[in-house]
Short mmCIF file of C-alpha atoms in Angstrom, two decimals:
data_model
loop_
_atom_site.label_atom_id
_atom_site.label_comp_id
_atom_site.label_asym_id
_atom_site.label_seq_id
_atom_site.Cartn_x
_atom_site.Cartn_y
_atom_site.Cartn_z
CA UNK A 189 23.30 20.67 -7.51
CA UNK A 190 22.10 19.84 -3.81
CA UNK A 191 19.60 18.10 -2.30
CA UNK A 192 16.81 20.27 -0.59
CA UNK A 193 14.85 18.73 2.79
CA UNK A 194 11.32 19.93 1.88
CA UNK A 195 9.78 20.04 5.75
CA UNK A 196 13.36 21.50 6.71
CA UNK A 197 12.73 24.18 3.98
CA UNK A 198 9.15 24.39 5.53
CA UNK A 199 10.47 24.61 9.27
CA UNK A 200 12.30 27.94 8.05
CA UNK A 201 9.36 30.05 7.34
CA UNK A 202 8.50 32.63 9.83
CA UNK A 203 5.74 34.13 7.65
CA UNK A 204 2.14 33.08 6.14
CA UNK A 205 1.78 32.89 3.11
CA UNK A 206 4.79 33.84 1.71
CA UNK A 207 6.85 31.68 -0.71
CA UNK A 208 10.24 30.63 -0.51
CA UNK A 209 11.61 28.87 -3.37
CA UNK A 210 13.49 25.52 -3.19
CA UNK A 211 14.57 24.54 -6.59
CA UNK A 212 13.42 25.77 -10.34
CA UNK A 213 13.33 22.84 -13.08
CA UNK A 214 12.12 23.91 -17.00
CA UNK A 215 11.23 27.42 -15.76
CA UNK A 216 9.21 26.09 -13.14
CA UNK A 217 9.47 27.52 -9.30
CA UNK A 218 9.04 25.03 -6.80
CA UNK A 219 8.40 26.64 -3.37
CA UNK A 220 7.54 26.07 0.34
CA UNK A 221 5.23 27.95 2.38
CA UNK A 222 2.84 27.92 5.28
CA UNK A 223 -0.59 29.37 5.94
CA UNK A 224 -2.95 30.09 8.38
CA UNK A 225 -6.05 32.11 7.99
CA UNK A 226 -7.49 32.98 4.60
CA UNK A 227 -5.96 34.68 1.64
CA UNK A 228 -8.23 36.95 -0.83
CA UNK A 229 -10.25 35.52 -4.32
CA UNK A 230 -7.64 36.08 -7.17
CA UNK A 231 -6.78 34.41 -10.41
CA UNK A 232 -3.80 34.23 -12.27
CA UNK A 233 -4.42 34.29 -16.28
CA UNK A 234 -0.72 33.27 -16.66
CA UNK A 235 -0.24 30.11 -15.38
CA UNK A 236 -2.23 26.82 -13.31
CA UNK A 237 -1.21 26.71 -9.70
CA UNK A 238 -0.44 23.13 -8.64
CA UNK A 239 -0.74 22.50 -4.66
CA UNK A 240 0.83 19.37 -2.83
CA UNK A 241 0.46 19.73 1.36
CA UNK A 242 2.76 18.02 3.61
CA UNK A 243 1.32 19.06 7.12
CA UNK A 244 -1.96 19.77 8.00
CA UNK A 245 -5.22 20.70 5.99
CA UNK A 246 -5.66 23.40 3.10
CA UNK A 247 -8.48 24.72 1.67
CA UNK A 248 -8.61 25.95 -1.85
CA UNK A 249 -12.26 27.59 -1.89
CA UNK A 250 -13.04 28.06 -5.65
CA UNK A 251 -16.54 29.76 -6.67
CA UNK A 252 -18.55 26.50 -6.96
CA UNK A 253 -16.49 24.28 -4.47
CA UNK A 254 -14.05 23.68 -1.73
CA UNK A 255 -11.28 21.30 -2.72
CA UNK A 256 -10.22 20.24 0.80
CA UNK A 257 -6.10 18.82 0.64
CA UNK A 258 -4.53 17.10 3.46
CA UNK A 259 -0.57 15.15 3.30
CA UNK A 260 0.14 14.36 0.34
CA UNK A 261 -2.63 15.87 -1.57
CA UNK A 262 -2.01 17.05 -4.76
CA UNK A 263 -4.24 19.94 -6.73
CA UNK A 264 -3.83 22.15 -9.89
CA UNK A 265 -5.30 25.02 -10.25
CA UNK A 266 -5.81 25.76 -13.57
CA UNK A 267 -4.70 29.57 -15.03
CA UNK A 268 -7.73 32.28 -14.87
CA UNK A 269 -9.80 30.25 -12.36
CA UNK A 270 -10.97 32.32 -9.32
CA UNK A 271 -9.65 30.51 -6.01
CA UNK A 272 -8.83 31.60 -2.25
CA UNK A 273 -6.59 29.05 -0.14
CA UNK A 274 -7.49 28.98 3.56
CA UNK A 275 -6.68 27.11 5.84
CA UNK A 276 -8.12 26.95 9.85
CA UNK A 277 -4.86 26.01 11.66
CA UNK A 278 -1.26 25.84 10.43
CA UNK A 279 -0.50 24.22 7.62
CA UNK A 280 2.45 23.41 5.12
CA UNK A 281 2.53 23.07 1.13
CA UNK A 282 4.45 22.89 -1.42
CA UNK A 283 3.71 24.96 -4.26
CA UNK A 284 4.43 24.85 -8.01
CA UNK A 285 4.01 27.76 -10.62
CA UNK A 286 5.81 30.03 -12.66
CA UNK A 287 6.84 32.91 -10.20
CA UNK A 288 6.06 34.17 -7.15
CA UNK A 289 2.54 34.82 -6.77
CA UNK A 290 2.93 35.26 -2.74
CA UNK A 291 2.00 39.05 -2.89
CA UNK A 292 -1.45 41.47 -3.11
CA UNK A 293 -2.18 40.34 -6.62
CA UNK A 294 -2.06 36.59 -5.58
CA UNK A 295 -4.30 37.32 -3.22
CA UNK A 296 -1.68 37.71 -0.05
CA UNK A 297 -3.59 39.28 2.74
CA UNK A 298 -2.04 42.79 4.14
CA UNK A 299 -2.11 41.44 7.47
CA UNK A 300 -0.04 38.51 6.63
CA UNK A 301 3.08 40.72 6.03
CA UNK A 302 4.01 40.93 9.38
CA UNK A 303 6.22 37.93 10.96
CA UNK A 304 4.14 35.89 13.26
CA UNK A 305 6.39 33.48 14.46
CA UNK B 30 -10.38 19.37 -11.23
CA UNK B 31 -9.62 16.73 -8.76
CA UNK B 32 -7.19 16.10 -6.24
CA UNK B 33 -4.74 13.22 -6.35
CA UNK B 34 -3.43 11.53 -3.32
CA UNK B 35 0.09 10.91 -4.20
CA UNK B 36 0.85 7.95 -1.96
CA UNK B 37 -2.89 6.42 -3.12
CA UNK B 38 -1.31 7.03 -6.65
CA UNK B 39 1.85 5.28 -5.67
CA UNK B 40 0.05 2.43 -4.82
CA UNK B 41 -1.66 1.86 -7.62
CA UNK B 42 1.70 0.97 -9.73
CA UNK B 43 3.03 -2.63 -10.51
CA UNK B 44 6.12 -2.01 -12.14
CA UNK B 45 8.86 -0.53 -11.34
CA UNK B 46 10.75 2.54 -12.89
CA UNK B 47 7.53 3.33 -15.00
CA UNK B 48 6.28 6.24 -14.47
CA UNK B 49 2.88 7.14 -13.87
CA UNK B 50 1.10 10.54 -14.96
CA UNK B 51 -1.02 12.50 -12.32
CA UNK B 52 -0.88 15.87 -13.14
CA UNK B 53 -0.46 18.68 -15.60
CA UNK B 54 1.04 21.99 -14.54
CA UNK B 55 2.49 25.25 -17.30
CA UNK B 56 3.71 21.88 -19.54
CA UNK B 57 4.95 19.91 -16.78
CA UNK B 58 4.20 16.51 -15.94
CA UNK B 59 3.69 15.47 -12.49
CA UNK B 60 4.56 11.29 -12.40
CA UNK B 61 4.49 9.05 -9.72
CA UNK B 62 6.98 6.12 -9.86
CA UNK B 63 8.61 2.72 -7.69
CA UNK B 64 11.66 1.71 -8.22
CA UNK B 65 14.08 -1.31 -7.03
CA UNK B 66 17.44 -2.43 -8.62
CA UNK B 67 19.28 0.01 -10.46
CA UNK B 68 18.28 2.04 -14.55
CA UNK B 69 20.70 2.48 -16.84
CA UNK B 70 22.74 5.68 -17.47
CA UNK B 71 21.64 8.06 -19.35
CA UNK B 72 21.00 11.95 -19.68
CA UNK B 73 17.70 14.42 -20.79
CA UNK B 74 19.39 16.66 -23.33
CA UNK B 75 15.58 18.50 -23.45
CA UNK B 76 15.04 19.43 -19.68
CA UNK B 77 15.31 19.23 -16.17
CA UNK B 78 14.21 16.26 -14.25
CA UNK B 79 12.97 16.53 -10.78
CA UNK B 80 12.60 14.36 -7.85
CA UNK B 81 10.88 14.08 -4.84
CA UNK B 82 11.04 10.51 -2.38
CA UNK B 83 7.90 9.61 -0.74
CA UNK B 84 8.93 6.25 0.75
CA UNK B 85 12.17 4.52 0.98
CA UNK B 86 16.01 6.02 -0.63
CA UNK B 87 16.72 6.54 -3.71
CA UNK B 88 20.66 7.39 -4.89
CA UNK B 89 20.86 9.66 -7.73
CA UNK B 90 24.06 8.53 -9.21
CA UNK B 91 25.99 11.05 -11.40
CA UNK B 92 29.09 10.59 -12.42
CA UNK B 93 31.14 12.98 -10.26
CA UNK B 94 29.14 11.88 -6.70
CA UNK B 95 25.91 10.17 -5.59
CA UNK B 96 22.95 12.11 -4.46
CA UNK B 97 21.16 10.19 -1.46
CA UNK B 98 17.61 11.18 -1.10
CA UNK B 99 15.54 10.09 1.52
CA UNK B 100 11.59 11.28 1.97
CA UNK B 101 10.48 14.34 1.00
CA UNK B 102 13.97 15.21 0.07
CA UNK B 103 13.94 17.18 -3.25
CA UNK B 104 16.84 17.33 -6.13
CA UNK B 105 16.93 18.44 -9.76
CA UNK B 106 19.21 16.86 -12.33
CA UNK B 107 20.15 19.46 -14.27
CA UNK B 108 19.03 19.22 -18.54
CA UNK B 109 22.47 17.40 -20.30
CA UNK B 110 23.72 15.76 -17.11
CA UNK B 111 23.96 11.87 -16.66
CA UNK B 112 22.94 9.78 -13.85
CA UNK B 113 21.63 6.57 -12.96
CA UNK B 114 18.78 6.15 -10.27
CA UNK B 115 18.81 3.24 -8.23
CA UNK B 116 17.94 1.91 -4.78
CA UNK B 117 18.68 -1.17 -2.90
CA UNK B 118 15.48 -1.70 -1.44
CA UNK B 119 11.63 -0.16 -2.50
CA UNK B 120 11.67 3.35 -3.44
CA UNK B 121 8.44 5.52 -4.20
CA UNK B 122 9.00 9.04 -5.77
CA UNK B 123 7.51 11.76 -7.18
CA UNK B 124 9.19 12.90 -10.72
CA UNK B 125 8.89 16.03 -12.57
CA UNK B 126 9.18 16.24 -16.33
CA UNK B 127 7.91 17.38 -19.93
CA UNK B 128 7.02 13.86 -20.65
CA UNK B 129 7.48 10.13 -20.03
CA UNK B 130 11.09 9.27 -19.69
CA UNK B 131 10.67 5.45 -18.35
CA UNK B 132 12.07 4.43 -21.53
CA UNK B 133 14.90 2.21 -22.66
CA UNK B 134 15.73 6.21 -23.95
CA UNK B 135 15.83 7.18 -20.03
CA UNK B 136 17.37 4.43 -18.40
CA UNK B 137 14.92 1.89 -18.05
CA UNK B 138 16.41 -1.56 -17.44
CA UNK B 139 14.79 -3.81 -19.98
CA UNK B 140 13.57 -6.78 -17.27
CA UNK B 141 12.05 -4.02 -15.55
CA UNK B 142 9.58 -4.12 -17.92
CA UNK B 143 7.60 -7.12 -16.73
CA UNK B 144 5.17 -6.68 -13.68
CA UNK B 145 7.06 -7.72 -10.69
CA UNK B 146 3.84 -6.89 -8.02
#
């Protein structure tokens, strides 16, 4: 049982998007990462998404709108809806879902597997 | 679909230690709450319960050590084990659940129940 620091958790990241997780509470994965650029369109049919940002601004492009999030912005995704998060400069989220969905199925770009920072 | 500002949300609540539903996420529930003064002890025998401090400190008291959270710290009390939230002064946080627990059931003092704001 300890504490977790969620922008020290954040600062520890050295690659976009790609999830770290923090904590796990009723099968739930709570985890930190940071993004820059775009991701690709997936969906996941198993389980909503749920967004909060703590620095900067994110994106979530779905077909019919763009749900813009800035500090402190929360947003669920619900399971089997298309989306693509994107975001111009860095920014910094927490995010809430059953696993790790921070690979090519969750819409990880290939690029973004190399450490930029 | 819409995005919730979680400090907005905390805003919008007059009494403390009652918790305040946002979101929805794979059966969780994402509350916003305020607290001052201390609950009453008690435990969750049915899940996890998860905190995260937007404004202010909030001491998770358990009854082998107390767990000092300041913002955007993060901690999980564990399904089964007691504690007893309480802070000196104005606390705002961010609780994670599988339903309301601002009960007498889950601590909540009984004169907290009258609108203090």
């Amino acid at each position: 049982m300890q504490k977790v620091n969620i922008l020290e958790a954040l600062a520890t990241i050295n690659e976009h998007w790609s999830q770290k997780i923090i904590g796990e509470a009723n099968g739930q994965l709570f985890k930190v990462a940071r993004g820059r650029g775009t991701t690709l369109w997936h969906q996941h049919d198993d389980q909503d998404e749920l967004f909060i940002v703590y620095k900067g601004h994110l994106t979530i492009q779905l077909r019919d709108q763009n749900i813009d999030l800035y500090e402190n912005d929360m947003f669920i995704v619900p399971k089997g809806v298309e989306h693509c998060p994107m975001s111009k400069d860095e920014v910094e989220f927490l995010i809430v879902g059953l696993n790790i969905t921070s690979n090519e199925e969750g819409g990880k770009p290939r690029r973004g597997g190399a450490p930029d920072r």
